[in-house]
Amino acid sequence: MPFIDDNKYKIFSFGKTYIINDIQKEKLKKLEEYREFIWSYKPPIILILIIFSLIVSSVVSILIKKEFDSNLFKQIFVNVTWISYFIVSLIYYYKIKKVLINSF
């Protein structure tokens, strides 16, 4: 957990330390439940994103070529997977950042 003590929090180990109040602490505890799901060594969300990427890449490759091309499919699949993981990570980061900045 990135809680240093009761009143301090770090998003990453190398980042800025934030002083938090009790309301922020409760909101951060709720968000921390998703940290291992998104940011871990082998994040489980990758499986969901791979399924999403398979569907999107197959539809896009068929729409572009009107036939199935395996090289195009692989390229689109990898790009959609990485971009979707990046977007999910950014959304999670900004949710944490929003809680840390808003002190009400």
PDB file of N, CA and C in Angstrom:
ATOM      1  N   MET A   1       0.828  -1.190   0.000  1.00  0.00           N
ATOM      2  CA  MET A   1       0.000   0.000   0.000  1.00  0.00           C
ATOM      3  C   MET A   1       0.871   1.252   0.000  1.00  0.00           C
ATOM      4  N   PRO A   2       0.454   2.249  -0.706  1.00  0.00           N
ATOM      5  CA  PRO A   2       1.250   3.473  -0.764  1.00  0.00           C
ATOM      6  C   PRO A   2       1.002   4.431   0.401  1.00  0.00           C
ATOM      7  N   PHE A   3       0.285   3.999   1.424  1.00  0.00           N
ATOM      8  CA  PHE A   3       0.129   4.841   2.606  1.00  0.00           C
ATOM      9  C   PHE A   3       1.432   4.798   3.393  1.00  0.00           C
ATOM     10  N   ILE A   4       2.016   5.960   3.643  1.00  0.00           N
ATOM     11  CA  ILE A   4       3.255   6.014   4.407  1.00  0.00           C
ATOM     12  C   ILE A   4       2.940   5.915   5.892  1.00  0.00           C
ATOM     13  N   ASP A   5       2.033   6.724   6.356  1.00  0.00           N
ATOM     14  CA  ASP A   5       1.477   6.619   7.705  1.00  0.00           C
ATOM     15  C   ASP A   5       0.037   7.099   7.629  1.00  0.00           C
ATOM     16  N   ASP A   6      -0.560   7.448   8.756  1.00  0.00           N
ATOM     17  CA  ASP A   6      -1.980   7.803   8.757  1.00  0.00           C
ATOM     18  C   ASP A   6      -2.319   9.034   7.931  1.00  0.00           C
ATOM     19  N   ASN A   7      -1.396   9.980   7.814  1.00  0.00           N
ATOM     20  CA  ASN A   7      -1.717  11.232   7.140  1.00  0.00           C
ATOM     21  C   ASN A   7      -0.905  11.480   5.870  1.00  0.00           C
ATOM     22  N   LYS A   8      -0.165  10.502   5.389  1.00  0.00           N
ATOM     23  CA  LYS A   8       0.660  10.696   4.198  1.00  0.00           C
ATOM     24  C   LYS A   8       0.402   9.584   3.192  1.00  0.00           C
ATOM     25  N   TYR A   9       0.439   9.964   1.915  1.00  0.00           N
ATOM     26  CA  TYR A   9       0.135   9.024   0.831  1.00  0.00           C
ATOM     27  C   TYR A   9       1.040   9.327  -0.359  1.00  0.00           C
ATOM     28  N   LYS A  10       1.515   8.277  -1.033  1.00  0.00           N
ATOM     29  CA  LYS A  10       2.273   8.392  -2.276  1.00  0.00           C
ATOM     30  C   LYS A  10       1.605   7.527  -3.328  1.00  0.00           C
ATOM     31  N   ILE A  11       1.432   8.077  -4.532  1.00  0.00           N
ATOM     32  CA  ILE A  11       0.863   7.279  -5.623  1.00  0.00           C
ATOM     33  C   ILE A  11       1.885   6.244  -6.076  1.00  0.00           C
ATOM     34  N   PHE A  12       3.110   6.693  -6.324  1.00  0.00           N
ATOM     35  CA  PHE A  12       4.201   5.811  -6.698  1.00  0.00           C
ATOM     36  C   PHE A  12       5.304   5.953  -5.655  1.00  0.00           C
ATOM     37  N   SER A  13       6.196   4.996  -5.591  1.00  0.00           N
ATOM     38  CA  SER A  13       7.259   5.049  -4.592  1.00  0.00           C
ATOM     39  C   SER A  13       8.227   6.199  -4.835  1.00  0.00           C
ATOM     40  N   PHE A  14       8.329   6.682  -6.058  1.00  0.00           N
ATOM     41  CA  PHE A  14       9.261   7.753  -6.392  1.00  0.00           C
ATOM     42  C   PHE A  14       8.581   9.118  -6.494  1.00  0.00           C
ATOM     43  N   GLY A  15       7.307   9.186  -6.202  1.00  0.00           N
ATOM     44  CA  GLY A  15       6.558  10.417  -6.425  1.00  0.00           C
ATOM     45  C   GLY A  15       6.471  11.326  -5.220  1.00  0.00           C
ATOM     46  N   LYS A  16       5.635  12.311  -5.377  1.00  0.00           N
ATOM     47  CA  LYS A  16       5.402  13.316  -4.358  1.00  0.00           C
ATOM     48  C   LYS A  16       4.579  12.724  -3.217  1.00  0.00           C
ATOM     49  N   THR A  17       4.853  13.186  -1.999  1.00  0.00           N
ATOM     50  CA  THR A  17       4.089  12.747  -0.834  1.00  0.00           C
ATOM     51  C   THR A  17       2.969  13.744  -0.570  1.00  0.00           C
ATOM     52  N   TYR A  18       1.752  13.232  -0.424  1.00  0.00           N
ATOM     53  CA  TYR A  18       0.584  14.076  -0.169  1.00  0.00           C
ATOM     54  C   TYR A  18       0.137  13.902   1.270  1.00  0.00           C
ATOM     55  N   ILE A  19      -0.229  15.008   1.900  1.00  0.00           N
ATOM     56  CA  ILE A  19      -0.824  14.962   3.234  1.00  0.00           C
ATOM     57  C   ILE A  19      -2.333  14.889   3.041  1.00  0.00           C
ATOM     58  N   ILE A  20      -2.958  13.895   3.663  1.00  0.00           N
ATOM     59  CA  ILE A  20      -4.380  13.640   3.419  1.00  0.00           C
ATOM     60  C   ILE A  20      -5.169  13.746   4.719  1.00  0.00           C
ATOM     61  N   ASN A  21      -6.475  13.981   4.559  1.00  0.00           N
ATOM     62  CA  ASN A  21      -7.369  14.002   5.718  1.00  0.00           C
ATOM     63  C   ASN A  21      -8.184  12.697   5.737  1.00  0.00           C
ATOM     64  N   ASP A  22      -9.091  12.583   6.684  1.00  0.00           N
ATOM     65  CA  ASP A  22      -9.834  11.328   6.861  1.00  0.00           C
ATOM     66  C   ASP A  22     -10.775  11.020   5.698  1.00  0.00           C
ATOM     67  N   ILE A  23     -11.397  12.050   5.123  1.00  0.00           N
ATOM     68  CA  ILE A  23     -12.306  11.829   3.993  1.00  0.00           C
ATOM     69  C   ILE A  23     -11.521  11.308   2.792  1.00  0.00           C
ATOM     70  N   GLN A  24     -10.372  11.915   2.525  1.00  0.00           N
ATOM     71  CA  GLN A  24      -9.528  11.450   1.426  1.00  0.00           C
ATOM     72  C   GLN A  24      -9.030  10.041   1.685  1.00  0.00           C
ATOM     73  N   LYS A  25      -8.723   9.748   2.936  1.00  0.00           N
ATOM     74  CA  LYS A  25      -8.212   8.426   3.280  1.00  0.00           C
ATOM     75  C   LYS A  25      -9.240   7.338   2.983  1.00  0.00           C
ATOM     76  N   GLU A  26     -10.494   7.606   3.288  1.00  0.00           N
ATOM     77  CA  GLU A  26     -11.552   6.627   3.005  1.00  0.00           C
ATOM     78  C   GLU A  26     -11.738   6.436   1.505  1.00  0.00           C
ATOM     79  N   LYS A  27     -11.714   7.528   0.749  1.00  0.00           N
ATOM     80  CA  LYS A  27     -11.858   7.420  -0.701  1.00  0.00           C
ATOM     81  C   LYS A  27     -10.672   6.681  -1.314  1.00  0.00           C
ATOM     82  N   LEU A  28      -9.479   6.947  -0.799  1.00  0.00           N
ATOM     83  CA  LEU A  28      -8.287   6.268  -1.319  1.00  0.00           C
ATOM     84  C   LEU A  28      -8.302   4.779  -0.993  1.00  0.00           C
ATOM     85  N   LYS A  29      -8.825   4.409   0.149  1.00  0.00           N
ATOM     86  CA  LYS A  29      -8.917   2.986   0.493  1.00  0.00           C
ATOM     87  C   LYS A  29      -9.836   2.253  -0.474  1.00  0.00           C
ATOM     88  N   LYS A  30     -10.920   2.930  -0.901  1.00  0.00           N
ATOM     89  CA  LYS A  30     -11.812   2.317  -1.885  1.00  0.00           C
ATOM     90  C   LYS A  30     -11.112   2.157  -3.237  1.00  0.00           C
ATOM     91  N   LEU A  31     -10.330   3.168  -3.612  1.00  0.00           N
ATOM     92  CA  LEU A  31      -9.600   3.083  -4.877  1.00  0.00           C
ATOM     93  C   LEU A  31      -8.450   2.084  -4.822  1.00  0.00           C
ATOM     94  N   GLU A  32      -7.874   1.887  -3.650  1.00  0.00           N
ATOM     95  CA  GLU A  32      -6.748   0.961  -3.498  1.00  0.00           C
ATOM     96  C   GLU A  32      -7.149  -0.483  -3.762  1.00  0.00           C
ATOM     97  N   GLU A  33      -8.434  -0.787  -3.663  1.00  0.00           N
ATOM     98  CA  GLU A  33      -8.894  -2.138  -3.948  1.00  0.00           C
ATOM     99  C   GLU A  33      -8.627  -2.522  -5.404  1.00  0.00           C
ATOM    100  N   TYR A  34      -8.552  -1.534  -6.289  1.00  0.00           N
ATOM    101  CA  TYR A  34      -8.338  -1.786  -7.710  1.00  0.00           C
ATOM    102  C   TYR A  34      -6.868  -1.725  -8.119  1.00  0.00           C
ATOM    103  N   ARG A  35      -5.977  -1.349  -7.218  1.00  0.00           N
ATOM    104  CA  ARG A  35      -4.561  -1.192  -7.574  1.00  0.00           C
ATOM    105  C   ARG A  35      -3.954  -2.498  -8.075  1.00  0.00           C
ATOM    106  N   GLU A  36      -4.186  -3.593  -7.387  1.00  0.00           N
ATOM    107  CA  GLU A  36      -3.618  -4.878  -7.813  1.00  0.00           C
ATOM    108  C   GLU A  36      -4.271  -5.379  -9.098  1.00  0.00           C
ATOM    109  N   PHE A  37      -5.497  -4.969  -9.345  1.00  0.00           N
ATOM    110  CA  PHE A  37      -6.198  -5.367 -10.564  1.00  0.00           C
ATOM    111  C   PHE A  37      -5.605  -4.664 -11.786  1.00  0.00           C
ATOM    112  N   ILE A  38      -5.136  -3.427 -11.602  1.00  0.00           N
ATOM    113  CA  ILE A  38      -4.634  -2.635 -12.722  1.00  0.00           C
ATOM    114  C   ILE A  38      -3.113  -2.572 -12.739  1.00  0.00           C
ATOM    115  N   TRP A  39      -2.504  -2.260 -11.604  1.00  0.00           N
ATOM    116  CA  TRP A  39      -1.048  -2.064 -11.541  1.00  0.00           C
ATOM    117  C   TRP A  39      -0.404  -3.143 -10.678  1.00  0.00           C
ATOM    118  N   SER A  40      -0.132  -4.260 -11.235  1.00  0.00           N
ATOM    119  CA  SER A  40       0.607  -5.311 -10.540  1.00  0.00           C
ATOM    120  C   SER A  40       1.581  -5.952 -11.532  1.00  0.00           C
ATOM    121  N   TYR A  41       2.285  -6.964 -11.085  1.00  0.00           N
ATOM    122  CA  TYR A  41       3.261  -7.610 -11.970  1.00  0.00           C
ATOM    123  C   TYR A  41       2.583  -8.230 -13.186  1.00  0.00           C
ATOM    124  N   LYS A  42       1.524  -8.978 -12.957  1.00  0.00           N
ATOM    125  CA  LYS A  42       0.716  -9.531 -14.039  1.00  0.00           C
ATOM    126  C   LYS A  42      -0.732  -9.109 -13.794  1.00  0.00           C
ATOM    127  N   PRO A  43      -1.099  -7.925 -14.245  1.00  0.00           N
ATOM    128  CA  PRO A  43      -2.428  -7.403 -13.915  1.00  0.00           C
ATOM    129  C   PRO A  43      -3.560  -8.209 -14.551  1.00  0.00           C
ATOM    130  N   PRO A  44      -4.573  -8.577 -13.782  1.00  0.00           N
ATOM    131  CA  PRO A  44      -5.700  -9.343 -14.321  1.00  0.00           C
ATOM    132  C   PRO A  44      -6.524  -8.588 -15.355  1.00  0.00           C
ATOM    133  N   ILE A  45      -6.439  -7.264 -15.347  1.00  0.00           N
ATOM    134  CA  ILE A  45      -7.224  -6.495 -16.312  1.00  0.00           C
ATOM    135  C   ILE A  45      -6.741  -6.740 -17.739  1.00  0.00           C
ATOM    136  N   ILE A  46      -5.518  -7.204 -17.880  1.00  0.00           N
ATOM    137  CA  ILE A  46      -4.995  -7.486 -19.221  1.00  0.00           C
ATOM    138  C   ILE A  46      -5.846  -8.538 -19.931  1.00  0.00           C
ATOM    139  N   LEU A  47      -6.343  -9.515 -19.199  1.00  0.00           N
ATOM    140  CA  LEU A  47      -7.187 -10.541 -19.815  1.00  0.00           C
ATOM    141  C   LEU A  47      -8.456  -9.923 -20.407  1.00  0.00           C
ATOM    142  N   ILE A  48      -9.083  -9.034 -19.673  1.00  0.00           N
ATOM    143  CA  ILE A  48     -10.281  -8.354 -20.168  1.00  0.00           C
ATOM    144  C   ILE A  48      -9.945  -7.502 -21.382  1.00  0.00           C
ATOM    145  N   LEU A  49      -8.816  -6.816 -21.329  1.00  0.00           N
ATOM    146  CA  LEU A  49      -8.416  -5.973 -22.450  1.00  0.00           C
ATOM    147  C   LEU A  49      -8.029  -6.797 -23.673  1.00  0.00           C
ATOM    148  N   ILE A  50      -7.487  -7.969 -23.466  1.00  0.00           N
ATOM    149  CA  ILE A  50      -7.154  -8.839 -24.601  1.00  0.00           C
ATOM    150  C   ILE A  50      -8.425  -9.301 -25.308  1.00  0.00           C
ATOM    151  N   ILE A  51      -9.431  -9.662 -24.554  1.00  0.00           N
ATOM    152  CA  ILE A  51     -10.708 -10.065 -25.161  1.00  0.00           C
ATOM    153  C   ILE A  51     -11.313  -8.899 -25.935  1.00  0.00           C
ATOM    154  N   PHE A  52     -11.286  -7.711 -25.328  1.00  0.00           N
ATOM    155  CA  PHE A  52     -11.771  -6.510 -26.007  1.00  0.00           C
ATOM    156  C   PHE A  52     -10.964  -6.252 -27.283  1.00  0.00           C
ATOM    157  N   SER A  53      -9.662  -6.390 -27.211  1.00  0.00           N
ATOM    158  CA  SER A  53      -8.792  -6.144 -28.360  1.00  0.00           C
ATOM    159  C   SER A  53      -9.015  -7.157 -29.473  1.00  0.00           C
ATOM    160  N   LEU A  54      -9.276  -8.400 -29.112  1.00  0.00           N
ATOM    161  CA  LEU A  54      -9.566  -9.417 -30.129  1.00  0.00           C
ATOM    162  C   LEU A  54     -10.792  -9.047 -30.948  1.00  0.00           C
ATOM    163  N   ILE A  55     -11.817  -8.613 -30.251  1.00  0.00           N
ATOM    164  CA  ILE A  55     -13.057  -8.244 -30.938  1.00  0.00           C
ATOM    165  C   ILE A  55     -12.837  -7.025 -31.824  1.00  0.00           C
ATOM    166  N   VAL A  56     -12.231  -5.991 -31.253  1.00  0.00           N
ATOM    167  CA  VAL A  56     -12.025  -4.750 -32.006  1.00  0.00           C
ATOM    168  C   VAL A  56     -11.102  -4.980 -33.197  1.00  0.00           C
ATOM    169  N   SER A  57     -10.008  -5.670 -32.987  1.00  0.00           N
ATOM    170  CA  SER A  57      -9.046  -5.859 -34.081  1.00  0.00           C
ATOM    171  C   SER A  57      -9.596  -6.736 -35.193  1.00  0.00           C
ATOM    172  N   SER A  58     -10.381  -7.737 -34.856  1.00  0.00           N
ATOM    173  CA  SER A  58     -10.959  -8.573 -35.913  1.00  0.00           C
ATOM    174  C   SER A  58     -11.973  -7.781 -36.735  1.00  0.00           C
ATOM    175  N   VAL A  59     -12.789  -6.973 -36.085  1.00  0.00           N
ATOM    176  CA  VAL A  59     -13.770  -6.165 -36.813  1.00  0.00           C
ATOM    177  C   VAL A  59     -13.065  -5.135 -37.699  1.00  0.00           C
ATOM    178  N   VAL A  60     -12.072  -4.456 -37.151  1.00  0.00           N
ATOM    179  CA  VAL A  60     -11.370  -3.428 -37.919  1.00  0.00           C
ATOM    180  C   VAL A  60     -10.595  -4.033 -39.080  1.00  0.00           C
ATOM    181  N   SER A  61      -9.938  -5.147 -38.868  1.00  0.00           N
ATOM    182  CA  SER A  61      -9.170  -5.754 -39.965  1.00  0.00           C
ATOM    183  C   SER A  61     -10.084  -6.245 -41.086  1.00  0.00           C
ATOM    184  N   ILE A  62     -11.249  -6.730 -40.743  1.00  0.00           N
ATOM    185  CA  ILE A  62     -12.201  -7.159 -41.773  1.00  0.00           C
ATOM    186  C   ILE A  62     -12.785  -5.956 -42.501  1.00  0.00           C
ATOM    187  N   LEU A  63     -13.056  -4.881 -41.775  1.00  0.00           N
ATOM    188  CA  LEU A  63     -13.597  -3.681 -42.416  1.00  0.00           C
ATOM    189  C   LEU A  63     -12.571  -3.022 -43.341  1.00  0.00           C
ATOM    190  N   ILE A  64     -11.322  -3.074 -42.991  1.00  0.00           N
ATOM    191  CA  ILE A  64     -10.292  -2.430 -43.804  1.00  0.00           C
ATOM    192  C   ILE A  64      -9.996  -3.240 -45.065  1.00  0.00           C
ATOM    193  N   LYS A  65      -9.818  -4.540 -44.920  1.00  0.00           N
ATOM    194  CA  LYS A  65      -9.370  -5.375 -46.046  1.00  0.00           C
ATOM    195  C   LYS A  65     -10.491  -6.164 -46.728  1.00  0.00           C
ATOM    196  N   LYS A  66     -11.635  -6.252 -46.141  1.00  0.00           N
ATOM    197  CA  LYS A  66     -12.744  -7.069 -46.630  1.00  0.00           C
ATOM    198  C   LYS A  66     -12.431  -8.562 -46.619  1.00  0.00           C
ATOM    199  N   GLU A  67     -11.306  -8.919 -46.066  1.00  0.00           N
ATOM    200  CA  GLU A  67     -10.926 -10.315 -45.870  1.00  0.00           C
ATOM    201  C   GLU A  67      -9.977 -10.357 -44.681  1.00  0.00           C
ATOM    202  N   PHE A  68      -9.791 -11.511 -44.119  1.00  0.00           N
ATOM    203  CA  PHE A  68      -8.971 -11.620 -42.924  1.00  0.00           C
ATOM    204  C   PHE A  68      -7.493 -11.648 -43.289  1.00  0.00           C
ATOM    205  N   ASP A  69      -6.741 -10.705 -42.747  1.00  0.00           N
ATOM    206  CA  ASP A  69      -5.296 -10.635 -42.946  1.00  0.00           C
ATOM    207  C   ASP A  69      -4.634 -10.782 -41.580  1.00  0.00           C
ATOM    208  N   SER A  70      -3.849 -11.815 -41.396  1.00  0.00           N
ATOM    209  CA  SER A  70      -3.293 -12.105 -40.067  1.00  0.00           C
ATOM    210  C   SER A  70      -2.270 -11.066 -39.608  1.00  0.00           C
ATOM    211  N   ASN A  71      -1.474 -10.529 -40.519  1.00  0.00           N
ATOM    212  CA  ASN A  71      -0.488  -9.517 -40.116  1.00  0.00           C
ATOM    213  C   ASN A  71      -1.163  -8.230 -39.660  1.00  0.00           C
ATOM    214  N   LEU A  72      -2.161  -7.812 -40.407  1.00  0.00           N
ATOM    215  CA  LEU A  72      -2.906  -6.610 -40.017  1.00  0.00           C
ATOM    216  C   LEU A  72      -3.629  -6.837 -38.690  1.00  0.00           C
ATOM    217  N   PHE A  73      -4.183  -8.032 -38.535  1.00  0.00           N
ATOM    218  CA  PHE A  73      -4.870  -8.367 -37.292  1.00  0.00           C
ATOM    219  C   PHE A  73      -3.919  -8.291 -36.099  1.00  0.00           C
ATOM    220  N   LYS A  74      -2.714  -8.842 -36.236  1.00  0.00           N
ATOM    221  CA  LYS A  74      -1.741  -8.827 -35.141  1.00  0.00           C
ATOM    222  C   LYS A  74      -1.334  -7.403 -34.786  1.00  0.00           C
ATOM    223  N   GLN A  75      -1.103  -6.584 -35.788  1.00  0.00           N
ATOM    224  CA  GLN A  75      -0.695  -5.205 -35.539  1.00  0.00           C
ATOM    225  C   GLN A  75      -1.791  -4.431 -34.824  1.00  0.00           C
ATOM    226  N   ILE A  76      -3.002  -4.564 -35.288  1.00  0.00           N
ATOM    227  CA  ILE A  76      -4.124  -3.855 -34.654  1.00  0.00           C
ATOM    228  C   ILE A  76      -4.356  -4.387 -33.251  1.00  0.00           C
ATOM    229  N   PHE A  77      -4.253  -5.704 -33.086  1.00  0.00           N
ATOM    230  CA  PHE A  77      -4.470  -6.322 -31.772  1.00  0.00           C
ATOM    231  C   PHE A  77      -3.491  -5.796 -30.728  1.00  0.00           C
ATOM    232  N   VAL A  78      -2.220  -5.771 -31.069  1.00  0.00           N
ATOM    233  CA  VAL A  78      -1.204  -5.289 -30.118  1.00  0.00           C
ATOM    234  C   VAL A  78      -1.411  -3.813 -29.809  1.00  0.00           C
ATOM    235  N   ASN A  79      -1.683  -3.026 -30.825  1.00  0.00           N
ATOM    236  CA  ASN A  79      -1.883  -1.593 -30.601  1.00  0.00           C
ATOM    237  C   ASN A  79      -3.117  -1.304 -29.748  1.00  0.00           C
ATOM    238  N   VAL A  80      -4.203  -1.984 -30.021  1.00  0.00           N
ATOM    239  CA  VAL A  80      -5.426  -1.766 -29.242  1.00  0.00           C
ATOM    240  C   VAL A  80      -5.224  -2.212 -27.793  1.00  0.00           C
ATOM    241  N   THR A  81      -4.515  -3.316 -27.589  1.00  0.00           N
ATOM    242  CA  THR A  81      -4.264  -3.793 -26.223  1.00  0.00           C
ATOM    243  C   THR A  81      -3.460  -2.788 -25.425  1.00  0.00           C
ATOM    244  N   TRP A  82      -2.345  -2.305 -25.990  1.00  0.00           N
ATOM    245  CA  TRP A  82      -1.501  -1.355 -25.257  1.00  0.00           C
ATOM    246  C   TRP A  82      -2.193  -0.012 -25.047  1.00  0.00           C
ATOM    247  N   ILE A  83      -2.886   0.466 -26.054  1.00  0.00           N
ATOM    248  CA  ILE A  83      -3.574   1.755 -25.916  1.00  0.00           C
ATOM    249  C   ILE A  83      -4.692   1.661 -24.886  1.00  0.00           C
ATOM    250  N   SER A  84      -5.449   0.583 -24.894  1.00  0.00           N
ATOM    251  CA  SER A  84      -6.536   0.446 -23.916  1.00  0.00           C
ATOM    252  C   SER A  84      -5.986   0.303 -22.495  1.00  0.00           C
ATOM    253  N   TYR A  85      -4.857  -0.407 -22.320  1.00  0.00           N
ATOM    254  CA  TYR A  85      -4.254  -0.505 -20.988  1.00  0.00           C
ATOM    255  C   TYR A  85      -3.741   0.858 -20.519  1.00  0.00           C
ATOM    256  N   PHE A  86      -3.158   1.606 -21.427  1.00  0.00           N
ATOM    257  CA  PHE A  86      -2.696   2.952 -21.110  1.00  0.00           C
ATOM    258  C   PHE A  86      -3.859   3.848 -20.694  1.00  0.00           C
ATOM    259  N   ILE A  87      -4.971   3.776 -21.394  1.00  0.00           N
ATOM    260  CA  ILE A  87      -6.146   4.591 -21.061  1.00  0.00           C
ATOM    261  C   ILE A  87      -6.711   4.199 -19.706  1.00  0.00           C
ATOM    262  N   VAL A  88      -6.813   2.893 -19.434  1.00  0.00           N
ATOM    263  CA  VAL A  88      -7.317   2.435 -18.136  1.00  0.00           C
ATOM    264  C   VAL A  88      -6.400   2.892 -17.004  1.00  0.00           C
ATOM    265  N   SER A  89      -5.095   2.813 -17.219  1.00  0.00           N
ATOM    266  CA  SER A  89      -4.138   3.264 -16.205  1.00  0.00           C
ATOM    267  C   SER A  89      -4.248   4.767 -15.965  1.00  0.00           C
ATOM    268  N   LEU A  90      -4.411   5.532 -17.032  1.00  0.00           N
ATOM    269  CA  LEU A  90      -4.567   6.984 -16.878  1.00  0.00           C
ATOM    270  C   LEU A  90      -5.842   7.342 -16.120  1.00  0.00           C
ATOM    271  N   ILE A  91      -6.918   6.658 -16.427  1.00  0.00           N
ATOM    272  CA  ILE A  91      -8.180   6.922 -15.715  1.00  0.00           C
ATOM    273  C   ILE A  91      -8.024   6.631 -14.231  1.00  0.00           C
ATOM    274  N   TYR A  92      -7.395   5.513 -13.906  1.00  0.00           N
ATOM    275  CA  TYR A  92      -7.185   5.164 -12.498  1.00  0.00           C
ATOM    276  C   TYR A  92      -6.275   6.178 -11.809  1.00  0.00           C
ATOM    277  N   TYR A  93      -5.198   6.579 -12.486  1.00  0.00           N
ATOM    278  CA  TYR A  93      -4.278   7.570 -11.922  1.00  0.00           C
ATOM    279  C   TYR A  93      -4.993   8.897 -11.664  1.00  0.00           C
ATOM    280  N   TYR A  94      -5.797   9.354 -12.625  1.00  0.00           N
ATOM    281  CA  TYR A  94      -6.482  10.629 -12.441  1.00  0.00           C
ATOM    282  C   TYR A  94      -7.571  10.562 -11.384  1.00  0.00           C
ATOM    283  N   LYS A  95      -8.163   9.393 -11.183  1.00  0.00           N
ATOM    284  CA  LYS A  95      -9.119   9.251 -10.070  1.00  0.00           C
ATOM    285  C   LYS A  95      -8.411   9.414  -8.729  1.00  0.00           C
ATOM    286  N   ILE A  96      -7.239   8.807  -8.598  1.00  0.00           N
ATOM    287  CA  ILE A  96      -6.458   8.967  -7.363  1.00  0.00           C
ATOM    288  C   ILE A  96      -6.013  10.409  -7.211  1.00  0.00           C
ATOM    289  N   LYS A  97      -5.545  11.003  -8.287  1.00  0.00           N
ATOM    290  CA  LYS A  97      -5.064  12.388  -8.249  1.00  0.00           C
ATOM    291  C   LYS A  97      -6.196  13.340  -7.885  1.00  0.00           C
ATOM    292  N   LYS A  98      -7.391  13.082  -8.381  1.00  0.00           N
ATOM    293  CA  LYS A  98      -8.554  13.929  -8.090  1.00  0.00           C
ATOM    294  C   LYS A  98      -8.881  13.877  -6.599  1.00  0.00           C
ATOM    295  N   VAL A  99      -8.806  12.699  -6.009  1.00  0.00           N
ATOM    296  CA  VAL A  99      -9.064  12.568  -4.572  1.00  0.00           C
ATOM    297  C   VAL A  99      -8.002  13.315  -3.763  1.00  0.00           C
ATOM    298  N   LEU A 100      -6.755  13.236  -4.214  1.00  0.00           N
ATOM    299  CA  LEU A 100      -5.671  13.889  -3.479  1.00  0.00           C
ATOM    300  C   LEU A 100      -5.737  15.407  -3.599  1.00  0.00           C
ATOM    301  N   ILE A 101      -6.157  15.928  -4.721  1.00  0.00           N
ATOM    302  CA  ILE A 101      -6.196  17.378  -4.900  1.00  0.00           C
ATOM    303  C   ILE A 101      -7.414  17.994  -4.237  1.00  0.00           C
ATOM    304  N   ASN A 102      -8.566  17.342  -4.360  1.00  0.00           N
ATOM    305  CA  ASN A 102      -9.782  17.862  -3.717  1.00  0.00           C
ATOM    306  C   ASN A 102      -9.814  17.449  -2.266  1.00  0.00           C
ATOM    307  N   SER A 103      -9.764  18.407  -1.386  1.00  0.00           N
ATOM    308  CA  SER A 103      -9.677  18.095   0.052  1.00  0.00           C
ATOM    309  C   SER A 103     -11.000  18.271   0.773  1.00  0.00           C
ATOM    310  N   PHE A 104     -12.109  18.289   0.055  1.00  0.00           N
ATOM    311  CA  PHE A 104     -13.387  18.445   0.729  1.00  0.00           C
ATOM    312  C   PHE A 104     -14.004  17.121   1.063  1.00  0.00           C
TER     313      PHE A 104
END
